[in-house]
């Protein structure tokens, strides 16, 4: 782990350019959510470093791009919430050595309205969409006795944020899922890890969906979303996350989880030591208006 962090610090000074470390898993890379943000950055970075990448998204301009170093990026339309089509698509690929599962959406609203259609959509994309893609990828990796599954989680998967209870819940679920995969698949030579970005500057901010019928919480919800949006738009580049994903491919035994940035690593350490009441106080001051 120490050597891994040293390597990340070295790369951190130039997150948009990264020479490929030794790749323990292979050059066939599958990426979900590849049309924008973190998924797009991961797909491009692996391709730029000599891998053959197939990236999918519901909304993407299909095509193939080749690179001088022999890498390639093939973009295809696929909705990962369609379990059967996702399974058929992955089974049709020439190979899956590394899978980066980045597809996701954001929903903001009060926990009181947790049974709404938006909540189900949130879980369908973030959790079940990840499961739909992970299953057939893991089958192929198990059969070839080699592979790396990288799940894009969130700091919100470790610290629940007010007015993002359902988003946080979807990311908490991915933490548990990835932990189980790592234990189950180790005997087959397959590794799994989760990357935990904090605030990242992507189109995720403007695409966030907000409850229209949360009139009782409107003032609180607006303040919370404004704070989230401002933090995200002043956050790190998605290339920073892609840089970490690339570094993980060079680790025979990658760490279970990686928070993005030294500031978030420090935050995760402090939160492990902090009483729950203290955490709730700080988060409430950040995201909720004072009464």
mmCIF file of N, CA, C and O in Angstrom, residues 21-69:
data_model
loop_
_atom_site.group_PDB
_atom_site.id
_atom_site.type_symbol
_atom_site.label_atom_id
_atom_site.label_comp_id
_atom_site.label_asym_id
_atom_site.label_seq_id
_atom_site.Cartn_x
_atom_site.Cartn_y
_atom_site.Cartn_z
ATOM 1 N N UNK A 21 1.869 1.526 -16.047
ATOM 2 C CA UNK A 21 2.640 0.660 -15.175
ATOM 3 C C UNK A 21 2.553 -0.756 -15.718
ATOM 4 O O UNK A 21 1.795 -1.050 -16.646
ATOM 5 N N UNK A 22 3.316 -1.646 -15.130
ATOM 6 C CA UNK A 22 3.193 -3.039 -15.513
ATOM 7 C C UNK A 22 1.750 -3.481 -15.304
ATOM 8 O O UNK A 22 1.160 -3.242 -14.259
ATOM 9 N N UNK A 23 1.169 -4.079 -16.324
ATOM 10 C CA UNK A 23 -0.230 -4.498 -16.277
ATOM 11 C C UNK A 23 -0.299 -5.991 -15.965
ATOM 12 O O UNK A 23 0.116 -6.817 -16.770
ATOM 13 N N UNK A 24 -0.829 -6.320 -14.795
ATOM 14 C CA UNK A 24 -0.867 -7.713 -14.364
ATOM 15 C C UNK A 24 -2.046 -8.489 -14.949
ATOM 16 O O UNK A 24 -2.136 -9.697 -14.778
ATOM 17 N N UNK A 25 -2.954 -7.810 -15.625
ATOM 18 C CA UNK A 25 -4.229 -8.453 -15.936
ATOM 19 C C UNK A 25 -4.499 -8.655 -17.422
ATOM 20 O O UNK A 25 -5.160 -9.622 -17.801
ATOM 21 N N UNK A 26 -4.032 -7.762 -18.279
ATOM 22 C CA UNK A 26 -4.284 -7.891 -19.706
ATOM 23 C C UNK A 26 -4.752 -6.578 -20.297
ATOM 24 O O UNK A 26 -5.019 -5.609 -19.593
ATOM 25 N N UNK A 27 -4.878 -6.555 -21.621
ATOM 26 C CA UNK A 27 -5.152 -5.297 -22.314
ATOM 27 C C UNK A 27 -6.600 -5.124 -22.760
ATOM 28 O O UNK A 27 -6.944 -4.096 -23.352
ATOM 29 N N UNK A 28 -7.445 -6.106 -22.506
ATOM 30 C CA UNK A 28 -8.849 -5.971 -22.885
ATOM 31 C C UNK A 28 -9.621 -5.339 -21.728
ATOM 32 O O UNK A 28 -9.788 -5.947 -20.668
ATOM 33 N N UNK A 29 -10.090 -4.102 -21.942
ATOM 34 C CA UNK A 29 -10.704 -3.318 -20.873
ATOM 35 C C UNK A 29 -12.148 -2.975 -21.249
ATOM 36 O O UNK A 29 -12.419 -2.530 -22.364
ATOM 37 N N UNK A 30 -13.061 -3.163 -20.309
ATOM 38 C CA UNK A 30 -14.461 -2.841 -20.498
ATOM 39 C C UNK A 30 -14.837 -1.741 -19.515
ATOM 40 O O UNK A 30 -14.542 -1.834 -18.328
ATOM 41 N N UNK A 31 -15.481 -0.676 -20.006
ATOM 42 C CA UNK A 31 -15.817 0.479 -19.175
ATOM 43 C C UNK A 31 -17.281 0.849 -19.361
ATOM 44 O O UNK A 31 -17.739 1.006 -20.501
ATOM 45 N N UNK A 32 -18.010 1.011 -18.260
ATOM 46 C CA UNK A 32 -19.384 1.501 -18.345
ATOM 47 C C UNK A 32 -19.399 2.998 -18.004
ATOM 48 O O UNK A 32 -18.485 3.514 -17.358
ATOM 49 N N UNK A 33 -20.448 3.674 -18.452
ATOM 50 C CA UNK A 33 -20.532 5.122 -18.227
ATOM 51 C C UNK A 33 -19.468 5.874 -19.000
ATOM 52 O O UNK A 33 -18.970 6.909 -18.548
ATOM 53 N N UNK A 34 -19.130 5.379 -20.201
ATOM 54 C CA UNK A 34 -17.966 5.883 -20.933
ATOM 55 C C UNK A 34 -18.232 7.131 -21.766
ATOM 56 O O UNK A 34 -17.331 7.602 -22.455
ATOM 57 N N UNK A 35 -19.435 7.681 -21.718
ATOM 58 C CA UNK A 35 -19.737 8.843 -22.550
ATOM 59 C C UNK A 35 -19.327 10.158 -21.908
ATOM 60 O O UNK A 35 -19.233 11.179 -22.589
ATOM 61 N N UNK A 36 -19.084 10.160 -20.596
ATOM 62 C CA UNK A 36 -18.763 11.423 -19.929
ATOM 63 C C UNK A 36 -18.087 11.159 -18.588
ATOM 64 O O UNK A 36 -18.048 10.028 -18.100
ATOM 65 N N UNK A 37 -17.562 12.216 -18.006
ATOM 66 C CA UNK A 37 -17.047 12.178 -16.647
ATOM 67 C C UNK A 37 -15.968 11.146 -16.391
ATOM 68 O O UNK A 37 -15.053 10.950 -17.200
ATOM 69 N N UNK A 38 -16.086 10.471 -15.260
ATOM 70 C CA UNK A 38 -15.058 9.522 -14.821
ATOM 71 C C UNK A 38 -14.963 8.338 -15.772
ATOM 72 O O UNK A 38 -13.864 7.892 -16.105
ATOM 73 N N UNK A 39 -16.094 7.817 -16.241
ATOM 74 C CA UNK A 39 -16.069 6.683 -17.159
ATOM 75 C C UNK A 39 -15.337 7.027 -18.442
ATOM 76 O O UNK A 39 -14.514 6.246 -18.940
ATOM 77 N N UNK A 40 -15.607 8.191 -19.003
ATOM 78 C CA UNK A 40 -14.938 8.620 -20.231
ATOM 79 C C UNK A 40 -13.444 8.783 -20.002
ATOM 80 O O UNK A 40 -12.622 8.347 -20.826
ATOM 81 N N UNK A 41 -13.082 9.410 -18.879
ATOM 82 C CA UNK A 41 -11.664 9.614 -18.571
ATOM 83 C C UNK A 41 -10.929 8.287 -18.424
ATOM 84 O O UNK A 41 -9.799 8.125 -18.902
ATOM 85 N N UNK A 42 -11.564 7.301 -17.780
ATOM 86 C CA UNK A 42 -10.945 5.980 -17.613
ATOM 87 C C UNK A 42 -10.781 5.284 -18.964
ATOM 88 O O UNK A 42 -9.722 4.713 -19.255
ATOM 89 N N UNK A 43 -11.827 5.316 -19.781
ATOM 90 C CA UNK A 43 -11.763 4.664 -21.097
ATOM 91 C C UNK A 43 -10.634 5.254 -21.931
ATOM 92 O O UNK A 43 -9.839 4.531 -22.545
ATOM 93 N N UNK A 44 -10.541 6.573 -21.968
ATOM 94 C CA UNK A 44 -9.514 7.230 -22.774
ATOM 95 C C UNK A 44 -8.121 6.961 -22.241
ATOM 96 O O UNK A 44 -7.188 6.728 -23.008
ATOM 97 N N UNK A 45 -7.959 6.968 -20.915
ATOM 98 C CA UNK A 45 -6.626 6.792 -20.358
ATOM 99 C C UNK A 45 -6.090 5.377 -20.590
ATOM 100 O O UNK A 45 -4.920 5.193 -20.927
ATOM 101 N N UNK A 46 -6.939 4.373 -20.443
ATOM 102 C CA UNK A 46 -6.481 3.010 -20.718
ATOM 103 C C UNK A 46 -6.146 2.844 -22.197
ATOM 104 O O UNK A 46 -5.150 2.202 -22.549
ATOM 105 N N UNK A 47 -6.960 3.426 -23.072
ATOM 106 C CA UNK A 47 -6.685 3.321 -24.508
ATOM 107 C C UNK A 47 -5.395 4.034 -24.874
ATOM 108 O O UNK A 47 -4.599 3.536 -25.689
ATOM 109 N N UNK A 48 -5.167 5.200 -24.286
ATOM 110 C CA UNK A 48 -3.951 5.960 -24.556
ATOM 111 C C UNK A 48 -2.702 5.250 -24.057
ATOM 112 O O UNK A 48 -1.591 5.593 -24.458
ATOM 113 N N UNK A 49 -2.896 4.277 -23.187
ATOM 114 C CA UNK A 49 -1.768 3.510 -22.654
ATOM 115 C C UNK A 49 -1.722 2.087 -23.186
ATOM 116 O O UNK A 49 -1.238 1.173 -22.528
ATOM 117 N N UNK A 50 -2.237 1.920 -24.414
ATOM 118 C CA UNK A 50 -2.019 0.675 -25.139
ATOM 119 C C UNK A 50 -3.050 -0.410 -24.965
ATOM 120 O O UNK A 50 -2.865 -1.520 -25.473
ATOM 121 N N UNK A 51 -4.150 -0.127 -24.277
ATOM 122 C CA UNK A 51 -5.175 -1.145 -24.070
ATOM 123 C C UNK A 51 -6.250 -1.075 -25.156
ATOM 124 O O UNK A 51 -6.433 -0.054 -25.810
ATOM 125 N N UNK A 52 -6.957 -2.179 -25.313
ATOM 126 C CA UNK A 52 -8.093 -2.242 -26.235
ATOM 127 C C UNK A 52 -9.354 -2.087 -25.394
ATOM 128 O O UNK A 52 -9.766 -3.018 -24.691
ATOM 129 N N UNK A 53 -9.939 -0.911 -25.473
ATOM 130 C CA UNK A 53 -11.033 -0.541 -24.579
ATOM 131 C C UNK A 53 -12.363 -0.562 -25.328
ATOM 132 O O UNK A 53 -12.470 -0.033 -26.437
ATOM 133 N N UNK A 54 -13.344 -1.160 -24.697
ATOM 134 C CA UNK A 54 -14.732 -1.060 -25.168
ATOM 135 C C UNK A 54 -15.493 -0.296 -24.100
ATOM 136 O O UNK A 54 -15.610 -0.742 -22.960
ATOM 137 N N UNK A 55 -15.986 0.875 -24.470
ATOM 138 C CA UNK A 55 -16.730 1.708 -23.540
ATOM 139 C C UNK A 55 -18.189 1.778 -23.939
ATOM 140 O O UNK A 55 -18.507 1.898 -25.125
ATOM 141 N N UNK A 56 -19.073 1.698 -22.959
ATOM 142 C CA UNK A 56 -20.511 1.713 -23.254
ATOM 143 C C UNK A 56 -21.219 2.785 -22.437
ATOM 144 O O UNK A 56 -20.772 3.178 -21.359
ATOM 145 N N UNK A 57 -22.348 3.237 -22.991
ATOM 146 C CA UNK A 57 -23.205 4.197 -22.316
ATOM 147 C C UNK A 57 -24.543 4.225 -23.033
ATOM 148 O O UNK A 57 -24.642 3.818 -24.193
ATOM 149 N N UNK A 58 -25.549 4.719 -22.346
ATOM 150 C CA UNK A 58 -26.862 4.849 -22.991
ATOM 151 C C UNK A 58 -26.827 5.871 -24.112
ATOM 152 O O UNK A 58 -27.514 5.724 -25.117
ATOM 153 N N UNK A 59 -26.036 6.928 -23.923
ATOM 154 C CA UNK A 59 -25.988 8.013 -24.904
ATOM 155 C C UNK A 59 -24.529 8.247 -25.285
ATOM 156 O O UNK A 59 -23.784 8.892 -24.551
ATOM 157 N N UNK A 60 -24.128 7.712 -26.410
ATOM 158 C CA UNK A 60 -22.748 7.875 -26.853
ATOM 159 C C UNK A 60 -22.703 7.819 -28.375
ATOM 160 O O UNK A 60 -23.514 7.136 -29.012
ATOM 161 N N UNK A 61 -21.795 8.585 -28.963
ATOM 162 C CA UNK A 61 -21.581 8.505 -30.408
ATOM 163 C C UNK A 61 -20.720 7.284 -30.693
ATOM 164 O O UNK A 61 -19.543 7.241 -30.317
ATOM 165 N N UNK A 62 -21.304 6.290 -31.312
ATOM 166 C CA UNK A 62 -20.590 5.045 -31.559
ATOM 167 C C UNK A 62 -19.450 5.253 -32.553
ATOM 168 O O UNK A 62 -19.555 6.046 -33.486
ATOM 169 N N UNK A 63 -18.373 4.530 -32.339
ATOM 170 C CA UNK A 63 -17.233 4.635 -33.246
ATOM 171 C C UNK A 63 -16.009 3.971 -32.660
ATOM 172 O O UNK A 63 -16.028 3.448 -31.535
ATOM 173 N N UNK A 64 -14.926 3.991 -33.428
ATOM 174 C CA UNK A 64 -13.660 3.389 -33.016
ATOM 175 C C UNK A 64 -12.540 4.399 -33.231
ATOM 176 O O UNK A 64 -12.451 5.027 -34.291
ATOM 177 N N UNK A 65 -11.703 4.549 -32.208
ATOM 178 C CA UNK A 65 -10.530 5.417 -32.295
ATOM 179 C C UNK A 65 -9.288 4.588 -31.988
ATOM 180 O O UNK A 65 -9.278 3.817 -31.034
ATOM 181 N N UNK A 66 -8.265 4.740 -32.811
ATOM 182 C CA UNK A 66 -7.016 4.008 -32.588
ATOM 183 C C UNK A 66 -5.910 4.984 -32.202
ATOM 184 O O UNK A 66 -5.950 6.168 -32.560
ATOM 185 N N UNK A 67 -4.907 4.468 -31.506
ATOM 186 C CA UNK A 67 -3.825 5.299 -31.013
ATOM 187 C C UNK A 67 -2.490 4.767 -31.516
ATOM 188 O O UNK A 67 -2.358 3.588 -31.843
ATOM 189 N N UNK A 68 -1.484 5.641 -31.580
ATOM 190 C CA UNK A 68 -0.178 5.279 -32.133
ATOM 191 C C UNK A 68 0.483 4.151 -31.367
ATOM 192 O O UNK A 68 1.266 3.383 -31.930
ATOM 193 N N UNK A 69 0.185 4.040 -30.080
ATOM 194 C CA UNK A 69 0.824 2.992 -29.269
ATOM 195 C C UNK A 69 0.134 1.641 -29.395
ATOM 196 O O UNK A 69 0.474 0.699 -28.687
#
